[in-house]
GROMACS .gro file of C-alpha atoms in nm:
model
  175
    1UNK     CA    1   7.066  -0.662  -0.289
    2UNK     CA    2   7.104  -0.761   0.076
    3UNK     CA    3   6.940  -1.064   0.232
    4UNK     CA    4   6.564  -1.039   0.233
    5UNK     CA    5   6.382  -0.989   0.561
    6UNK     CA    6   6.040  -1.129   0.653
    7UNK     CA    7   5.855  -0.815   0.546
    8UNK     CA    8   5.570  -0.754   0.303
    9UNK     CA    9   5.548  -0.388   0.192
   10UNK     CA   10   5.246  -0.220   0.035
   11UNK     CA   11   5.359   0.053  -0.202
   12UNK     CA   12   5.227   0.267  -0.484
   13UNK     CA   13   5.086   0.613  -0.550
   14UNK     CA   14   4.843   0.801  -0.329
   15UNK     CA   15   4.486   0.679  -0.297
   16UNK     CA   16   4.562   0.333  -0.437
   17UNK     CA   17   4.437   0.132  -0.138
   18UNK     CA   18   4.767   0.066   0.039
   19UNK     CA   19   4.664   0.147   0.394
   20UNK     CA   20   4.332  -0.035   0.377
   21UNK     CA   21   4.494  -0.347   0.234
   22UNK     CA   22   4.794  -0.338   0.471
   23UNK     CA   23   4.564  -0.315   0.772
   24UNK     CA   24   4.340  -0.592   0.638
   25UNK     CA   25   4.630  -0.829   0.562
   26UNK     CA   26   4.785  -0.772   0.904
   27UNK     CA   27   4.449  -0.837   1.071
   28UNK     CA   28   4.362  -1.142   0.857
   29UNK     CA   29   4.702  -1.301   0.911
   30UNK     CA   30   4.759  -1.191   1.271
   31UNK     CA   31   5.080  -1.011   1.172
   32UNK     CA   32   5.238  -0.694   1.312
   33UNK     CA   33   5.181  -0.380   1.103
   34UNK     CA   34   5.426  -0.098   1.038
   35UNK     CA   35   5.199   0.205   0.982
   36UNK     CA   36   5.276   0.495   0.749
   37UNK     CA   37   5.470   0.738   0.967
   38UNK     CA   38   5.431   1.038   0.733
   39UNK     CA   39   5.052   1.023   0.763
   40UNK     CA   40   5.074   1.011   1.143
   41UNK     CA   41   5.314   1.307   1.157
   42UNK     CA   42   5.137   1.521   0.898
   43UNK     CA   43   4.801   1.456   1.062
   44UNK     CA   44   4.942   1.599   1.387
   45UNK     CA   45   5.141   1.890   1.243
   46UNK     CA   46   4.934   1.980   0.937
   47UNK     CA   47   4.995   1.924   0.567
   48UNK     CA   48   5.278   2.177   0.522
   49UNK     CA   49   5.626   2.026   0.525
   50UNK     CA   50   5.984   2.091   0.416
   51UNK     CA   51   6.249   1.872   0.259
   52UNK     CA   52   6.406   1.832   0.603
   53UNK     CA   53   6.068   1.712   0.734
   54UNK     CA   54   6.054   1.442   0.466
   55UNK     CA   55   6.400   1.319   0.570
   56UNK     CA   56   6.293   1.314   0.935
   57UNK     CA   57   5.980   1.119   0.843
   58UNK     CA   58   6.185   0.875   0.635
   59UNK     CA   59   6.418   0.810   0.926
   60UNK     CA   60   6.122   0.769   1.162
   61UNK     CA   61   5.965   0.522   0.914
   62UNK     CA   62   6.290   0.325   0.899
   63UNK     CA   63   6.329   0.319   1.278
   64UNK     CA   64   5.971   0.206   1.330
   65UNK     CA   65   6.010  -0.066   1.067
   66UNK     CA   66   6.333  -0.185   1.229
   67UNK     CA   67   6.177  -0.189   1.576
   68UNK     CA   68   5.867  -0.383   1.470
   69UNK     CA   69   6.070  -0.629   1.261
   70UNK     CA   70   6.308  -0.681   1.551
   71UNK     CA   71   6.019  -0.747   1.789
   72UNK     CA   72   5.873  -0.997   1.539
   73UNK     CA   73   6.203  -1.186   1.521
   74UNK     CA   74   6.186  -1.421   1.224
   75UNK     CA   75   5.809  -1.374   1.191
   76UNK     CA   76   5.652  -1.195   0.894
   77UNK     CA   77   5.558  -0.824   0.921
   78UNK     CA   78   5.332  -0.613   0.697
   79UNK     CA   79   5.432  -0.252   0.623
   80UNK     CA   80   5.213   0.027   0.491
   81UNK     CA   81   5.499   0.182   0.287
   82UNK     CA   82   5.875   0.192   0.330
   83UNK     CA   83   6.173   0.396   0.213
   84UNK     CA   84   6.089   0.339  -0.154
   85UNK     CA   85   5.802   0.585  -0.113
   86UNK     CA   86   6.033   0.841   0.050
   87UNK     CA   87   6.291   0.799  -0.228
   88UNK     CA   88   6.027   0.873  -0.490
   89UNK     CA   89   5.877   1.157  -0.285
   90UNK     CA   90   6.214   1.328  -0.244
   91UNK     CA   91   6.319   1.276  -0.605
   92UNK     CA   92   5.988   1.405  -0.742
   93UNK     CA   93   5.941   1.700  -0.508
   94UNK     CA   94   6.303   1.812  -0.456
   95UNK     CA   95   6.487   1.648  -0.750
   96UNK     CA   96   6.724   1.467  -0.516
   97UNK     CA   97   6.745   1.200  -0.251
   98UNK     CA   98   7.028   1.157  -0.002
   99UNK     CA   99   7.241   0.844  -0.049
  100UNK     CA  100   7.163   0.724   0.304
  101UNK     CA  101   6.798   0.671   0.202
  102UNK     CA  102   6.912   0.442  -0.081
  103UNK     CA  103   7.154   0.259   0.149
  104UNK     CA  104   6.897   0.198   0.422
  105UNK     CA  105   6.640   0.092   0.165
  106UNK     CA  106   6.873  -0.169   0.019
  107UNK     CA  107   6.975  -0.286   0.367
  108UNK     CA  108   6.612  -0.338   0.468
  109UNK     CA  109   6.507  -0.528   0.158
  110UNK     CA  110   6.159  -0.670   0.206
  111UNK     CA  111   6.062  -1.023   0.111
  112UNK     CA  112   5.803  -0.890  -0.131
  113UNK     CA  113   5.639  -0.567  -0.248
  114UNK     CA  114   5.268  -0.543  -0.322
  115UNK     CA  115   5.241  -0.257  -0.573
  116UNK     CA  116   4.892  -0.105  -0.570
  117UNK     CA  117   4.772   0.030  -0.904
  118UNK     CA  118   4.588   0.363  -0.917
  119UNK     CA  119   4.273   0.210  -1.064
  120UNK     CA  120   4.061   0.286  -0.757
  121UNK     CA  121   3.868   0.614  -0.745
  122UNK     CA  122   4.062   0.909  -0.603
  123UNK     CA  123   3.966   0.982  -0.244
  124UNK     CA  124   4.030   1.347  -0.153
  125UNK     CA  125   4.236   1.398   0.159
  126UNK     CA  126   4.414   1.715   0.279
  127UNK     CA  127   4.743   1.520   0.296
  128UNK     CA  128   4.732   1.401  -0.067
  129UNK     CA  129   4.899   1.604  -0.340
  130UNK     CA  130   4.907   1.412  -0.668
  131UNK     CA  131   4.560   1.328  -0.794
  132UNK     CA  132   4.662   1.376  -1.157
  133UNK     CA  133   5.006   1.214  -1.131
  134UNK     CA  134   4.902   0.874  -0.996
  135UNK     CA  135   4.972   0.684  -1.321
  136UNK     CA  136   5.314   0.844  -1.357
  137UNK     CA  137   5.397   0.768  -0.993
  138UNK     CA  138   5.281   0.409  -1.036
  139UNK     CA  139   5.505   0.378  -1.341
  140UNK     CA  140   5.798   0.516  -1.141
  141UNK     CA  141   5.740   0.265  -0.858
  142UNK     CA  142   5.725  -0.016  -1.114
  143UNK     CA  143   6.040   0.107  -1.291
  144UNK     CA  144   6.241   0.112  -0.968
  145UNK     CA  145   6.108  -0.224  -0.849
  146UNK     CA  146   6.191  -0.380  -1.185
  147UNK     CA  147   6.528  -0.208  -1.235
  148UNK     CA  148   6.648  -0.297  -0.886
  149UNK     CA  149   6.503  -0.648  -0.910
  150UNK     CA  150   6.286  -0.617  -0.600
  151UNK     CA  151   6.031  -0.901  -0.583
  152UNK     CA  152   5.684  -0.756  -0.642
  153UNK     CA  153   5.326  -0.824  -0.743
  154UNK     CA  154   5.096  -0.566  -0.900
  155UNK     CA  155   4.754  -0.540  -0.737
  156UNK     CA  156   4.464  -0.411  -0.947
  157UNK     CA  157   4.088  -0.421  -0.936
  158UNK     CA  158   3.841  -0.396  -0.652
  159UNK     CA  159   3.921  -0.457  -0.286
  160UNK     CA  160   3.829  -0.827  -0.297
  161UNK     CA  161   4.039  -0.894  -0.606
  162UNK     CA  162   4.338  -0.711  -0.457
  163UNK     CA  163   4.309  -0.897  -0.129
  164UNK     CA  164   4.291  -1.236  -0.305
  165UNK     CA  165   4.589  -1.151  -0.529
  166UNK     CA  166   4.790  -1.024  -0.229
  167UNK     CA  167   4.712  -1.339  -0.034
  168UNK     CA  168   4.815  -1.553  -0.331
  169UNK     CA  169   5.143  -1.357  -0.370
  170UNK     CA  170   5.248  -1.390  -0.005
  171UNK     CA  171   5.106  -1.732   0.085
  172UNK     CA  172   5.437  -1.904   0.013
  173UNK     CA  173   5.621  -1.679   0.257
  174UNK     CA  174   5.388  -1.764   0.544
  175UNK     CA  175   5.374  -2.142   0.536
   0.00000   0.00000   0.00000
């Protein structure tokens, strides 16, 4: 694993509270936020996409993360997803993921992952695809984080409990 950068990444399956918590943490702590690029792009273009589109979105996510981290210098940044999500998306949907995704992901190792469990109610959204696969996708996130020894904390429970656990997990990186 490469040297860790001052980056906290929210990850996990769809409809597990990542965006809400990422936005709240960034606001509470006065930190820059790297938004989820795929949501921005698919909201503009519509929910249909190709494998090539996913790669373009992954690269756009990486570039945005790099830009915001660079602007923050040595300061902490919060990200609403990163290349881990794209790795899983590509492997699950297309049964493959290009090596450059893995390489960039390892190069941009975050300080800590906050893995959101799918124990919140499903919120329908035209961009979401995996209502019935959330547990399996959570397990896959956890497997990769554990296997690759990425520092992580699992967040479960209601919004207040998740926020308190997230704050507790990242407090040491901020002070």
